[in-house]
mmCIF file of C-alpha atoms in Angstrom:
data_model
loop_
_atom_site.group_PDB
_atom_site.id
_atom_site.type_symbol
_atom_site.label_atom_id
_atom_site.label_comp_id
_atom_site.label_asym_id
_atom_site.label_seq_id
_atom_site.Cartn_x
_atom_site.Cartn_y
_atom_site.Cartn_z
ATOM 1 C CA UNK A 1 26.432 2.985 -13.927
ATOM 2 C CA UNK A 2 25.884 2.758 -10.165
ATOM 3 C CA UNK A 3 22.574 4.233 -9.008
ATOM 4 C CA UNK A 4 21.660 4.887 -5.384
ATOM 5 C CA UNK A 5 17.937 4.974 -4.515
ATOM 6 C CA UNK A 6 17.311 7.016 -1.356
ATOM 7 C CA UNK A 7 14.435 7.541 1.080
ATOM 8 C CA UNK A 8 15.049 9.761 4.121
ATOM 9 C CA UNK A 9 11.871 11.366 5.571
ATOM 10 C CA UNK A 10 8.348 10.085 6.047
ATOM 11 C CA UNK A 11 7.018 6.690 7.060
ATOM 12 C CA UNK A 12 5.571 3.557 5.531
ATOM 13 C CA UNK A 13 5.923 1.606 2.331
ATOM 14 C CA UNK A 14 4.724 4.525 0.220
ATOM 15 C CA UNK A 15 8.328 5.630 -0.279
ATOM 16 C CA UNK A 16 10.042 2.261 -0.702
ATOM 17 C CA UNK A 17 7.596 0.785 -3.230
ATOM 18 C CA UNK A 18 8.047 3.529 -5.888
ATOM 19 C CA UNK A 19 11.821 3.474 -5.447
ATOM 20 C CA UNK A 20 11.805 -0.310 -5.802
ATOM 21 C CA UNK A 21 9.657 -0.168 -8.941
ATOM 22 C CA UNK A 22 11.888 2.403 -10.629
ATOM 23 C CA UNK A 23 15.019 0.686 -9.335
ATOM 24 C CA UNK A 24 13.945 -2.605 -10.922
ATOM 25 C CA UNK A 25 13.515 -0.839 -14.272
ATOM 26 C CA UNK A 26 16.910 0.853 -13.937
ATOM 27 C CA UNK A 27 18.413 -2.584 -13.266
ATOM 28 C CA UNK A 28 16.703 -3.795 -16.416
ATOM 29 C CA UNK A 29 18.351 -0.900 -18.254
ATOM 30 C CA UNK A 30 21.757 -2.230 -17.249
ATOM 31 C CA UNK A 31 22.525 -0.138 -14.158
ATOM 32 C CA UNK A 32 23.717 -1.406 -10.775
ATOM 33 C CA UNK A 33 21.146 -0.285 -8.200
ATOM 34 C CA UNK A 34 21.566 0.001 -4.420
ATOM 35 C CA UNK A 35 19.320 1.488 -1.726
ATOM 36 C CA UNK A 36 19.676 3.725 1.332
ATOM 37 C CA UNK A 37 16.345 3.589 3.149
ATOM 38 C CA UNK A 38 15.037 5.165 6.306
ATOM 39 C CA UNK A 39 13.568 1.751 7.175
ATOM 40 C CA UNK A 40 15.673 -0.963 5.503
ATOM 41 C CA UNK A 41 13.228 -3.652 6.650
ATOM 42 C CA UNK A 42 10.661 -2.308 4.169
ATOM 43 C CA UNK A 43 12.853 -3.546 1.292
ATOM 44 C CA UNK A 44 11.480 -7.090 1.300
ATOM 45 C CA UNK A 45 7.840 -5.984 1.465
ATOM 46 C CA UNK A 46 8.457 -3.624 -1.477
ATOM 47 C CA UNK A 47 9.822 -6.459 -3.615
ATOM 48 C CA UNK A 48 13.518 -5.561 -3.515
ATOM 49 C CA UNK A 49 15.490 -8.737 -4.194
ATOM 50 C CA UNK A 50 17.403 -10.215 -1.201
ATOM 51 C CA UNK A 51 20.828 -9.868 -2.876
ATOM 52 C CA UNK A 52 20.494 -6.139 -3.521
ATOM 53 C CA UNK A 53 22.572 -3.836 -1.288
ATOM 54 C CA UNK A 54 20.400 -1.956 1.221
ATOM 55 C CA UNK A 55 21.674 0.280 4.028
ATOM 56 C CA UNK A 56 20.079 2.583 6.582
ATOM 57 C CA UNK A 57 19.693 6.208 5.522
ATOM 58 C CA UNK A 58 20.901 8.992 7.856
ATOM 59 C CA UNK A 59 17.897 11.012 9.007
ATOM 60 C CA UNK A 60 17.218 14.282 10.786
ATOM 61 C CA UNK A 61 14.078 14.006 12.888
ATOM 62 C CA UNK A 62 12.374 16.910 14.662
ATOM 63 C CA UNK A 63 14.496 18.545 17.342
ATOM 64 C CA UNK A 64 11.863 18.158 20.050
ATOM 65 C CA UNK A 65 8.929 15.811 20.525
ATOM 66 C CA UNK A 66 5.494 17.410 20.348
ATOM 67 C CA UNK A 67 6.856 20.647 18.904
ATOM 68 C CA UNK A 68 4.605 22.865 16.826
ATOM 69 C CA UNK A 69 3.831 21.574 13.349
ATOM 70 C CA UNK A 70 5.860 23.013 10.483
ATOM 71 C CA UNK A 71 4.230 25.823 8.543
ATOM 72 C CA UNK A 72 5.757 25.011 5.144
ATOM 73 C CA UNK A 73 8.649 23.022 3.650
ATOM 74 C CA UNK A 74 11.320 25.558 4.642
ATOM 75 C CA UNK A 75 10.034 25.597 8.216
ATOM 76 C CA UNK A 76 9.999 21.765 8.186
ATOM 77 C CA UNK A 77 13.770 21.677 7.613
ATOM 78 C CA UNK A 78 14.461 24.339 10.227
ATOM 79 C CA UNK A 79 12.511 22.316 12.806
ATOM 80 C CA UNK A 80 14.841 19.397 12.045
ATOM 81 C CA UNK A 81 17.940 21.390 12.904
ATOM 82 C CA UNK A 82 19.262 22.538 9.532
ATOM 83 C CA UNK A 83 20.440 25.745 11.230
ATOM 84 C CA UNK A 84 22.663 23.770 13.632
ATOM 85 C CA UNK A 85 26.073 23.268 11.938
ATOM 86 C CA UNK A 86 27.231 20.313 14.048
ATOM 87 C CA UNK A 87 23.941 18.462 13.624
ATOM 88 C CA UNK A 88 23.681 19.153 9.886
ATOM 89 C CA UNK A 89 27.330 18.385 9.145
ATOM 90 C CA UNK A 90 27.103 15.106 11.036
ATOM 91 C CA UNK A 91 24.300 13.935 8.749
ATOM 92 C CA UNK A 92 26.026 15.275 5.643
ATOM 93 C CA UNK A 93 29.218 13.405 6.565
ATOM 94 C CA UNK A 94 27.166 10.223 6.983
ATOM 95 C CA UNK A 95 25.690 10.675 3.525
ATOM 96 C CA UNK A 96 29.101 11.358 2.015
ATOM 97 C CA UNK A 97 30.414 8.095 3.514
ATOM 98 C CA UNK A 98 27.489 6.230 1.938
ATOM 99 C CA UNK A 99 28.265 7.855 -1.411
ATOM 100 C CA UNK A 100 31.897 6.762 -1.038
ATOM 101 C CA UNK A 101 30.762 3.212 -0.261
ATOM 102 C CA UNK A 102 28.424 2.843 -3.262
ATOM 103 C CA UNK A 103 30.109 5.250 -5.739
ATOM 104 C CA UNK A 104 26.843 6.334 -7.386
ATOM 105 C CA UNK A 105 26.950 8.087 -10.720
ATOM 106 C CA UNK A 106 23.485 9.403 -9.983
ATOM 107 C CA UNK A 107 21.059 9.386 -7.057
ATOM 108 C CA UNK A 108 17.277 8.966 -7.149
ATOM 109 C CA UNK A 109 15.592 10.358 -4.051
ATOM 110 C CA UNK A 110 12.154 10.194 -2.455
ATOM 111 C CA UNK A 111 11.669 12.831 0.255
ATOM 112 C CA UNK A 112 15.414 13.022 0.970
ATOM 113 C CA UNK A 113 16.516 16.668 1.378
ATOM 114 C CA UNK A 114 19.691 15.793 3.304
ATOM 115 C CA UNK A 115 20.807 13.412 0.577
ATOM 116 C CA UNK A 116 20.207 16.037 -2.099
ATOM 117 C CA UNK A 117 22.298 18.586 -0.194
ATOM 118 C CA UNK A 118 25.094 16.046 0.295
ATOM 119 C CA UNK A 119 24.918 15.163 -3.412
ATOM 120 C CA UNK A 120 25.297 18.862 -4.258
ATOM 121 C CA UNK A 121 28.451 18.916 -2.113
ATOM 122 C CA UNK A 122 29.758 15.717 -3.740
ATOM 123 C CA UNK A 123 28.911 16.880 -7.264
ATOM 124 C CA UNK A 124 26.565 13.942 -7.935
ATOM 125 C CA UNK A 125 23.427 14.590 -10.017
ATOM 126 C CA UNK A 126 20.082 13.785 -8.408
ATOM 127 C CA UNK A 127 16.560 13.032 -9.615
ATOM 128 C CA UNK A 128 13.717 13.431 -7.140
ATOM 129 C CA UNK A 129 10.514 11.417 -7.215
ATOM 130 C CA UNK A 130 7.681 12.074 -4.814
ATOM 131 C CA UNK A 131 4.049 12.800 -4.197
ATOM 132 C CA UNK A 132 2.771 16.353 -4.046
ATOM 133 C CA UNK A 133 3.988 16.875 -0.486
ATOM 134 C CA UNK A 134 7.572 15.748 -1.130
ATOM 135 C CA UNK A 135 7.849 17.992 -4.209
ATOM 136 C CA UNK A 136 6.028 21.245 -3.358
ATOM 137 C CA UNK A 137 5.385 23.902 -5.991
ATOM 138 C CA UNK A 138 8.249 26.390 -5.842
ATOM 139 C CA UNK A 139 6.124 29.484 -5.406
ATOM 140 C CA UNK A 140 7.402 32.526 -3.539
ATOM 141 C CA UNK A 141 6.544 32.323 -0.752
ATOM 142 C CA UNK A 142 6.006 28.564 -0.559
ATOM 143 C CA UNK A 143 2.453 27.344 -0.101
ATOM 144 C CA UNK A 144 1.678 26.649 3.572
ATOM 145 C CA UNK A 145 0.769 23.101 4.553
ATOM 146 C CA UNK A 146 -2.574 24.103 6.052
ATOM 147 C CA UNK A 147 -4.173 27.295 4.764
ATOM 148 C CA UNK A 148 -4.363 29.704 7.737
ATOM 149 C CA UNK A 149 -7.211 32.171 8.252
ATOM 150 C CA UNK A 150 -4.686 34.994 7.819
ATOM 151 C CA UNK A 151 -1.605 35.253 5.624
ATOM 152 C CA UNK A 152 1.773 34.655 7.269
ATOM 153 C CA UNK A 153 3.956 35.907 4.406
ATOM 154 C CA UNK A 154 6.442 37.639 6.731
ATOM 155 C CA UNK A 155 6.901 34.437 8.746
ATOM 156 C CA UNK A 156 7.481 32.441 5.558
ATOM 157 C CA UNK A 157 9.966 34.945 4.164
ATOM 158 C CA UNK A 158 11.892 34.826 7.434
ATOM 159 C CA UNK A 159 11.983 31.015 7.382
ATOM 160 C CA UNK A 160 13.313 30.972 3.827
ATOM 161 C CA UNK A 161 15.951 33.583 4.660
ATOM 162 C CA UNK A 162 17.127 31.547 7.646
ATOM 163 C CA UNK A 163 17.227 28.360 5.572
ATOM 164 C CA UNK A 164 19.161 30.086 2.777
ATOM 165 C CA UNK A 165 21.716 31.383 5.285
ATOM 166 C CA UNK A 166 22.096 27.955 6.906
ATOM 167 C CA UNK A 167 22.512 26.068 3.624
ATOM 168 C CA UNK A 168 24.934 28.557 2.110
ATOM 169 C CA UNK A 169 26.995 28.438 5.303
ATOM 170 C CA UNK A 170 27.084 24.621 5.007
ATOM 171 C CA UNK A 171 28.095 24.789 1.345
ATOM 172 C CA UNK A 172 30.862 27.216 2.295
ATOM 173 C CA UNK A 173 32.127 24.838 4.998
ATOM 174 C CA UNK A 174 32.418 22.100 2.366
ATOM 175 C CA UNK A 175 34.061 24.373 -0.201
ATOM 176 C CA UNK A 176 31.074 24.672 -2.526
ATOM 177 C CA UNK A 177 29.603 27.840 -4.082
ATOM 178 C CA UNK A 178 26.529 29.498 -2.621
ATOM 179 C CA UNK A 179 23.097 29.103 -4.181
ATOM 180 C CA UNK A 180 20.340 31.676 -4.600
ATOM 181 C CA UNK A 181 17.441 29.734 -3.098
ATOM 182 C CA UNK A 182 17.833 26.674 -0.870
ATOM 183 C CA UNK A 183 14.399 25.184 -1.573
ATOM 184 C CA UNK A 184 15.331 24.950 -5.263
ATOM 185 C CA UNK A 185 18.114 22.551 -4.287
ATOM 186 C CA UNK A 186 15.871 20.456 -2.055
ATOM 187 C CA UNK A 187 12.682 20.369 -4.122
ATOM 188 C CA UNK A 188 13.584 21.535 -7.648
ATOM 189 C CA UNK A 189 15.815 20.317 -10.449
ATOM 190 C CA UNK A 190 14.990 16.997 -12.095
ATOM 191 C CA UNK A 191 11.704 15.955 -10.469
ATOM 192 C CA UNK A 192 8.951 13.442 -11.165
ATOM 193 C CA UNK A 193 5.540 13.877 -9.521
ATOM 194 C CA UNK A 194 4.389 10.317 -8.860
ATOM 195 C CA UNK A 195 0.816 11.225 -8.013
ATOM 196 C CA UNK A 196 -2.322 12.248 -9.866
ATOM 197 C CA UNK A 197 -3.865 15.716 -9.927
ATOM 198 C CA UNK A 198 -6.826 14.794 -7.703
ATOM 199 C CA UNK A 199 -4.426 13.347 -5.115
ATOM 200 C CA UNK A 200 -1.967 16.249 -5.042
ATOM 201 C CA UNK A 201 -1.446 17.627 -1.539
ATOM 202 C CA UNK A 202 -1.370 21.138 -3.004
ATOM 203 C CA UNK A 203 -4.207 22.768 -4.929
ATOM 204 C CA UNK A 204 -3.784 24.645 -8.201
ATOM 205 C CA UNK A 205 -0.246 23.538 -9.037
ATOM 206 C CA UNK A 206 0.721 25.303 -12.274
ATOM 207 C CA UNK A 207 2.240 23.498 -15.264
ATOM 208 C CA UNK A 208 2.689 20.165 -13.491
ATOM 209 C CA UNK A 209 3.241 16.815 -15.186
ATOM 210 C CA UNK A 210 1.606 14.051 -13.144
ATOM 211 C CA UNK A 211 3.136 10.635 -13.803
ATOM 212 C CA UNK A 212 1.006 8.771 -11.279
ATOM 213 C CA UNK A 213 2.225 6.152 -8.790
ATOM 214 C CA UNK A 214 4.631 3.478 -10.085
ATOM 215 C CA UNK A 215 3.669 -0.074 -9.141
ATOM 216 C CA UNK A 216 5.419 -3.426 -9.200
ATOM 217 C CA UNK A 217 3.535 -6.611 -10.062
ATOM 218 C CA UNK A 218 5.338 -8.490 -7.288
ATOM 219 C CA UNK A 219 4.551 -5.991 -4.518
ATOM 220 C CA UNK A 220 1.856 -7.311 -2.193
ATOM 221 C CA UNK A 221 0.134 -10.622 -1.626
ATOM 222 C CA UNK A 222 -3.378 -11.924 -2.265
ATOM 223 C CA UNK A 223 -5.037 -12.345 1.152
ATOM 224 C CA UNK A 224 -7.533 -14.925 2.285
ATOM 225 C CA UNK A 225 -10.792 -13.173 3.089
ATOM 226 C CA UNK A 226 -13.022 -14.344 5.916
ATOM 227 C CA UNK A 227 -16.271 -15.867 4.535
ATOM 228 C CA UNK A 228 -18.915 -13.317 3.624
ATOM 229 C CA UNK A 229 -22.077 -13.343 5.693
ATOM 230 C CA UNK A 230 -25.572 -13.101 4.142
ATOM 231 C CA UNK A 231 -26.501 -9.563 3.038
ATOM 232 C CA UNK A 232 -27.961 -7.339 5.741
ATOM 233 C CA UNK A 233 -27.869 -3.828 4.347
ATOM 234 C CA UNK A 234 -28.635 -2.237 7.708
ATOM 235 C CA UNK A 235 -25.178 -3.473 8.715
ATOM 236 C CA UNK A 236 -22.011 -4.129 6.764
ATOM 237 C CA UNK A 237 -22.556 -7.844 6.290
ATOM 238 C CA UNK A 238 -21.611 -9.142 2.805
ATOM 239 C CA UNK A 239 -19.052 -6.292 2.492
ATOM 240 C CA UNK A 240 -15.252 -6.482 2.381
ATOM 241 C CA UNK A 241 -12.883 -3.941 3.925
ATOM 242 C CA UNK A 242 -9.084 -3.724 3.855
ATOM 243 C CA UNK A 243 -7.469 -1.957 6.836
ATOM 244 C CA UNK A 244 -3.913 -0.585 6.649
ATOM 245 C CA UNK A 245 -3.151 1.305 9.859
ATOM 246 C CA UNK A 246 -0.014 1.530 11.963
ATOM 247 C CA UNK A 247 -0.124 -0.752 15.003
ATOM 248 C CA UNK A 248 0.142 2.235 17.360
ATOM 249 C CA UNK A 249 -2.838 4.047 15.811
ATOM 250 C CA UNK A 250 -5.210 4.725 18.756
ATOM 251 C CA UNK A 251 -8.216 4.214 16.506
ATOM 252 C CA UNK A 252 -7.183 0.729 15.304
ATOM 253 C CA UNK A 253 -8.913 -1.331 18.046
ATOM 254 C CA UNK A 254 -12.121 0.683 17.586
ATOM 255 C CA UNK A 255 -12.010 0.202 13.813
ATOM 256 C CA UNK A 256 -11.595 -3.575 14.146
ATOM 257 C CA UNK A 257 -14.249 -3.859 16.847
ATOM 258 C CA UNK A 258 -16.681 -1.862 14.714
ATOM 259 C CA UNK A 259 -16.023 -3.961 11.613
ATOM 260 C CA UNK A 260 -16.506 -7.163 13.581
ATOM 261 C CA UNK A 261 -19.754 -5.948 15.101
ATOM 262 C CA UNK A 262 -21.006 -4.961 11.652
ATOM 263 C CA UNK A 263 -20.144 -8.415 10.307
ATOM 264 C CA UNK A 264 -17.771 -7.043 7.664
ATOM 265 C CA UNK A 265 -15.285 -9.446 6.057
ATOM 266 C CA UNK A 266 -12.023 -7.701 7.006
ATOM 267 C CA UNK A 267 -8.331 -8.165 6.256
ATOM 268 C CA UNK A 268 -5.873 -6.073 8.277
ATOM 269 C CA UNK A 269 -2.248 -5.131 7.719
ATOM 270 C CA UNK A 270 -0.861 -3.512 10.876
ATOM 271 C CA UNK A 271 2.816 -4.245 10.342
ATOM 272 C CA UNK A 272 4.586 -7.622 10.145
ATOM 273 C CA UNK A 273 3.750 -8.385 13.800
ATOM 274 C CA UNK A 274 0.110 -7.342 13.634
ATOM 275 C CA UNK A 275 -1.259 -10.893 13.772
ATOM 276 C CA UNK A 276 0.505 -11.602 17.069
ATOM 277 C CA UNK A 277 0.162 -8.132 18.587
ATOM 278 C CA UNK A 278 -3.596 -8.063 17.984
ATOM 279 C CA UNK A 279 -4.451 -11.749 18.300
ATOM 280 C CA UNK A 280 -7.207 -10.805 20.745
ATOM 281 C CA UNK A 281 -8.939 -8.843 17.961
ATOM 282 C CA UNK A 282 -8.896 -11.688 15.434
ATOM 283 C CA UNK A 283 -12.431 -13.055 14.923
ATOM 284 C CA UNK A 284 -14.397 -14.942 12.313
ATOM 285 C CA UNK A 285 -14.832 -11.597 10.513
ATOM 286 C CA UNK A 286 -11.383 -10.017 11.075
ATOM 287 C CA UNK A 287 -8.069 -11.593 10.037
ATOM 288 C CA UNK A 288 -4.523 -10.227 9.771
ATOM 289 C CA UNK A 289 -1.965 -10.532 6.992
ATOM 290 C CA UNK A 290 1.751 -10.320 7.755
ATOM 291 C CA UNK A 291 2.460 -8.613 4.429
ATOM 292 C CA UNK A 292 0.759 -5.740 2.601
ATOM 293 C CA UNK A 293 -1.594 -6.969 -0.054
ATOM 294 C CA UNK A 294 -1.966 -5.880 -3.646
ATOM 295 C CA UNK A 295 -5.282 -4.120 -4.230
ATOM 296 C CA UNK A 296 -4.681 -4.409 -7.981
ATOM 297 C CA UNK A 297 -5.119 -8.199 -7.951
ATOM 298 C CA UNK A 298 -8.732 -9.274 -8.643
ATOM 299 C CA UNK A 299 -9.042 -11.606 -5.620
ATOM 300 C CA UNK A 300 -8.411 -8.642 -3.321
ATOM 301 C CA UNK A 301 -11.398 -6.607 -4.547
ATOM 302 C CA UNK A 302 -13.120 -4.890 -1.609
ATOM 303 C CA UNK A 303 -15.706 -2.213 -0.843
ATOM 304 C CA UNK A 304 -13.695 0.200 1.338
ATOM 305 C CA UNK A 305 -10.091 0.839 2.355
ATOM 306 C CA UNK A 306 -9.351 2.288 5.788
ATOM 307 C CA UNK A 307 -5.851 3.739 5.965
ATOM 308 C CA UNK A 308 -3.605 6.575 7.160
ATOM 309 C CA UNK A 309 -3.831 8.355 3.820
ATOM 310 C CA UNK A 310 -0.499 7.301 2.310
ATOM 311 C CA UNK A 311 -0.293 8.282 -1.338
ATOM 312 C CA UNK A 312 0.277 4.791 -2.746
ATOM 313 C CA UNK A 313 -2.527 3.166 -0.760
ATOM 314 C CA UNK A 314 -5.009 5.910 -1.601
ATOM 315 C CA UNK A 315 -4.070 5.964 -5.289
ATOM 316 C CA UNK A 316 -4.245 2.187 -5.648
ATOM 317 C CA UNK A 317 -7.635 2.100 -3.923
ATOM 318 C CA UNK A 318 -9.212 4.847 -6.000
ATOM 319 C CA UNK A 319 -7.772 3.501 -9.256
ATOM 320 C CA UNK A 320 -9.727 0.334 -8.466
ATOM 321 C CA UNK A 321 -12.846 2.390 -7.764
ATOM 322 C CA UNK A 322 -12.623 1.742 -4.014
ATOM 323 C CA UNK A 323 -13.342 4.740 -1.739
ATOM 324 C CA UNK A 324 -11.165 5.440 1.286
ATOM 325 C CA UNK A 325 -11.754 6.266 4.939
ATOM 326 C CA UNK A 326 -8.653 8.055 6.205
ATOM 327 C CA UNK A 327 -7.231 8.388 9.692
ATOM 328 C CA UNK A 328 -4.596 11.099 9.078
ATOM 329 C CA UNK A 329 -1.687 11.230 11.509
ATOM 330 C CA UNK A 330 0.635 13.726 9.843
ATOM 331 C CA UNK A 331 0.186 17.057 8.118
ATOM 332 C CA UNK A 332 0.910 15.447 4.731
ATOM 333 C CA UNK A 333 -2.029 13.081 5.213
ATOM 334 C CA UNK A 334 -4.262 15.857 6.533
ATOM 335 C CA UNK A 335 -3.591 17.880 3.397
ATOM 336 C CA UNK A 336 -4.350 14.941 1.144
ATOM 337 C CA UNK A 337 -7.544 13.796 2.827
ATOM 338 C CA UNK A 338 -9.045 17.303 2.977
ATOM 339 C CA UNK A 339 -8.484 17.603 -0.769
ATOM 340 C CA UNK A 340 -9.958 14.134 -1.370
ATOM 341 C CA UNK A 341 -12.972 14.785 0.858
ATOM 342 C CA UNK A 342 -13.728 18.004 -1.038
ATOM 343 C CA UNK A 343 -13.976 15.880 -4.218
ATOM 344 C CA UNK A 344 -16.224 13.257 -2.631
ATOM 345 C CA UNK A 345 -13.535 10.557 -2.787
ATOM 346 C CA UNK A 346 -12.857 10.049 0.929
ATOM 347 C CA UNK A 347 -14.137 10.476 4.454
ATOM 348 C CA UNK A 348 -12.114 11.229 7.590
ATOM 349 C CA UNK A 349 -11.721 9.656 11.025
ATOM 350 C CA UNK A 350 -10.256 11.940 13.668
ATOM 351 C CA UNK A 351 -8.598 11.538 17.056
ATOM 352 C CA UNK A 352 -11.760 12.450 18.953
ATOM 353 C CA UNK A 353 -13.823 9.559 17.578
ATOM 354 C CA UNK A 354 -15.360 7.134 20.078
ATOM 355 C CA UNK A 355 -16.488 3.567 19.358
ATOM 356 C CA UNK A 356 -20.016 4.502 18.301
ATOM 357 C CA UNK A 357 -18.724 7.261 16.004
ATOM 358 C CA UNK A 358 -16.156 4.961 14.404
ATOM 359 C CA UNK A 359 -18.718 2.210 13.776
ATOM 360 C CA UNK A 360 -21.274 4.631 12.356
ATOM 361 C CA UNK A 361 -18.674 6.306 10.123
ATOM 362 C CA UNK A 362 -17.633 2.933 8.674
ATOM 363 C CA UNK A 363 -21.250 1.938 8.070
ATOM 364 C CA UNK A 364 -22.022 5.277 6.420
ATOM 365 C CA UNK A 365 -19.001 4.902 4.101
ATOM 366 C CA UNK A 366 -20.031 1.382 3.110
ATOM 367 C CA UNK A 367 -23.557 2.518 2.232
ATOM 368 C CA UNK A 368 -22.756 6.007 0.880
ATOM 369 C CA UNK A 369 -23.827 5.812 -2.761
ATOM 370 C CA UNK A 370 -22.280 9.182 -3.661
ATOM 371 C CA UNK A 371 -18.881 8.183 -2.231
ATOM 372 C CA UNK A 372 -18.842 4.970 -4.264
ATOM 373 C CA UNK A 373 -19.996 6.746 -7.429
ATOM 374 C CA UNK A 374 -17.182 9.302 -7.144
ATOM 375 C CA UNK A 375 -14.605 6.548 -6.663
ATOM 376 C CA UNK A 376 -16.013 4.665 -9.659
ATOM 377 C CA UNK A 377 -15.840 7.829 -11.788
ATOM 378 C CA UNK A 378 -12.207 8.338 -10.756
ATOM 379 C CA UNK A 379 -11.400 4.752 -11.806
ATOM 380 C CA UNK A 380 -13.102 5.251 -15.180
ATOM 381 C CA UNK A 381 -11.146 8.446 -15.812
ATOM 382 C CA UNK A 382 -7.863 6.620 -15.255
ATOM 383 C CA UNK A 383 -8.862 3.203 -16.613
ATOM 384 C CA UNK A 384 -5.917 3.200 -19.035
ATOM 385 C CA UNK A 385 -3.430 4.109 -16.299
ATOM 386 C CA UNK A 386 -0.620 1.563 -15.889
ATOM 387 C CA UNK A 387 1.630 1.935 -12.843
ATOM 388 C CA UNK A 388 4.173 -0.497 -14.263
ATOM 389 C CA UNK A 389 4.533 1.755 -17.314
ATOM 390 C CA UNK A 390 5.136 4.759 -15.019
ATOM 391 C CA UNK A 391 8.166 3.096 -13.420
ATOM 392 C CA UNK A 392 9.642 2.227 -16.818
ATOM 393 C CA UNK A 393 8.931 5.683 -18.214
ATOM 394 C CA UNK A 394 10.748 7.399 -15.348
ATOM 395 C CA UNK A 395 13.666 4.949 -15.499
ATOM 396 C CA UNK A 396 13.946 5.440 -19.262
ATOM 397 C CA UNK A 397 14.070 9.210 -18.799
ATOM 398 C CA UNK A 398 16.700 9.007 -16.063
ATOM 399 C CA UNK A 399 18.992 6.548 -17.893
ATOM 400 C CA UNK A 400 20.017 8.799 -20.814
ATOM 401 C CA UNK A 401 20.708 11.694 -18.442
ATOM 402 C CA UNK A 402 23.311 9.586 -16.661
ATOM 403 C CA UNK A 403 25.391 9.212 -19.789
ATOM 404 C CA UNK A 404 24.995 12.797 -20.999
#
């Protein structure tokens, strides 16, 4: 059977890598797998074979730059224009053309609400994978992204009503029956939470099954670390740090300068062009890799990971007993790192940090015994966890449903 793997919203490899891992297992089960990705160029880094069909996914970004942050998942879709028939139908038509091109018998999505709505119109079954943010608990009202000091139940009820009206109007335009609750279509049905309870963006999720993040052995490279310097515990010398930040992160130059000044052996992934874009920041202590590296491979063992807070990076780090220092850029990452910090598994860098603050925060994380003990305890709890088994388990559950 033809299977289409889809990623629509969000950024980074954290969406492509799980889809690629499950897609490889579905291929092994005898299915023909293709991909529609928000960023097709991430396919190679995620280990998708060159001959596999990959196309660009239609997306619906926010209507206006710098608009107010979404309050919950229903509000998130409204802020992307789901109430605007011409805008929504244009994206739905694009999805329907992709479905016609690949003729999928089923669709596996990661944070792809538009694709799930189009699949409902086309009568194609879907299975959603995702971290806690991409698959929110379907409470009524939905849980807000950031807990406000006062309840906004009326605002949430209004957002859901507007979304229900917009989606049922769209279904009517395409000759499909109305549904009772739109968020059930986008975030319910056949779902697989590919995170762990401690990493869930939402607290106190009831009755959840946590599969954990699916990994592929081939995803990531083993980097060449700069030589360690003799131990000087007042600084970071003799330590290793992996940095995975977007190249446009304002804090990136300060992080690299601080690590160099501390004498920390550092490998940086800042996108495929990071080595050339930041050549002036390459030193005897700081080197760049053009590909993400696999934290699960023994040669890549390090003492701290500095990242945006993407689910895969954080999970892989903590499963190896490596604590994380997070520079959150989006509400999803803010939710995750606040939860992690409350458990002693992470620290946070914010937009107001200056060079001295960044350097001191890194040094404190490297020498924070409690932080490292919590990360080690997390790794011991999940020492039998196998990300490769997760991908196969999900693929094996999806396969029979396609023939039923």
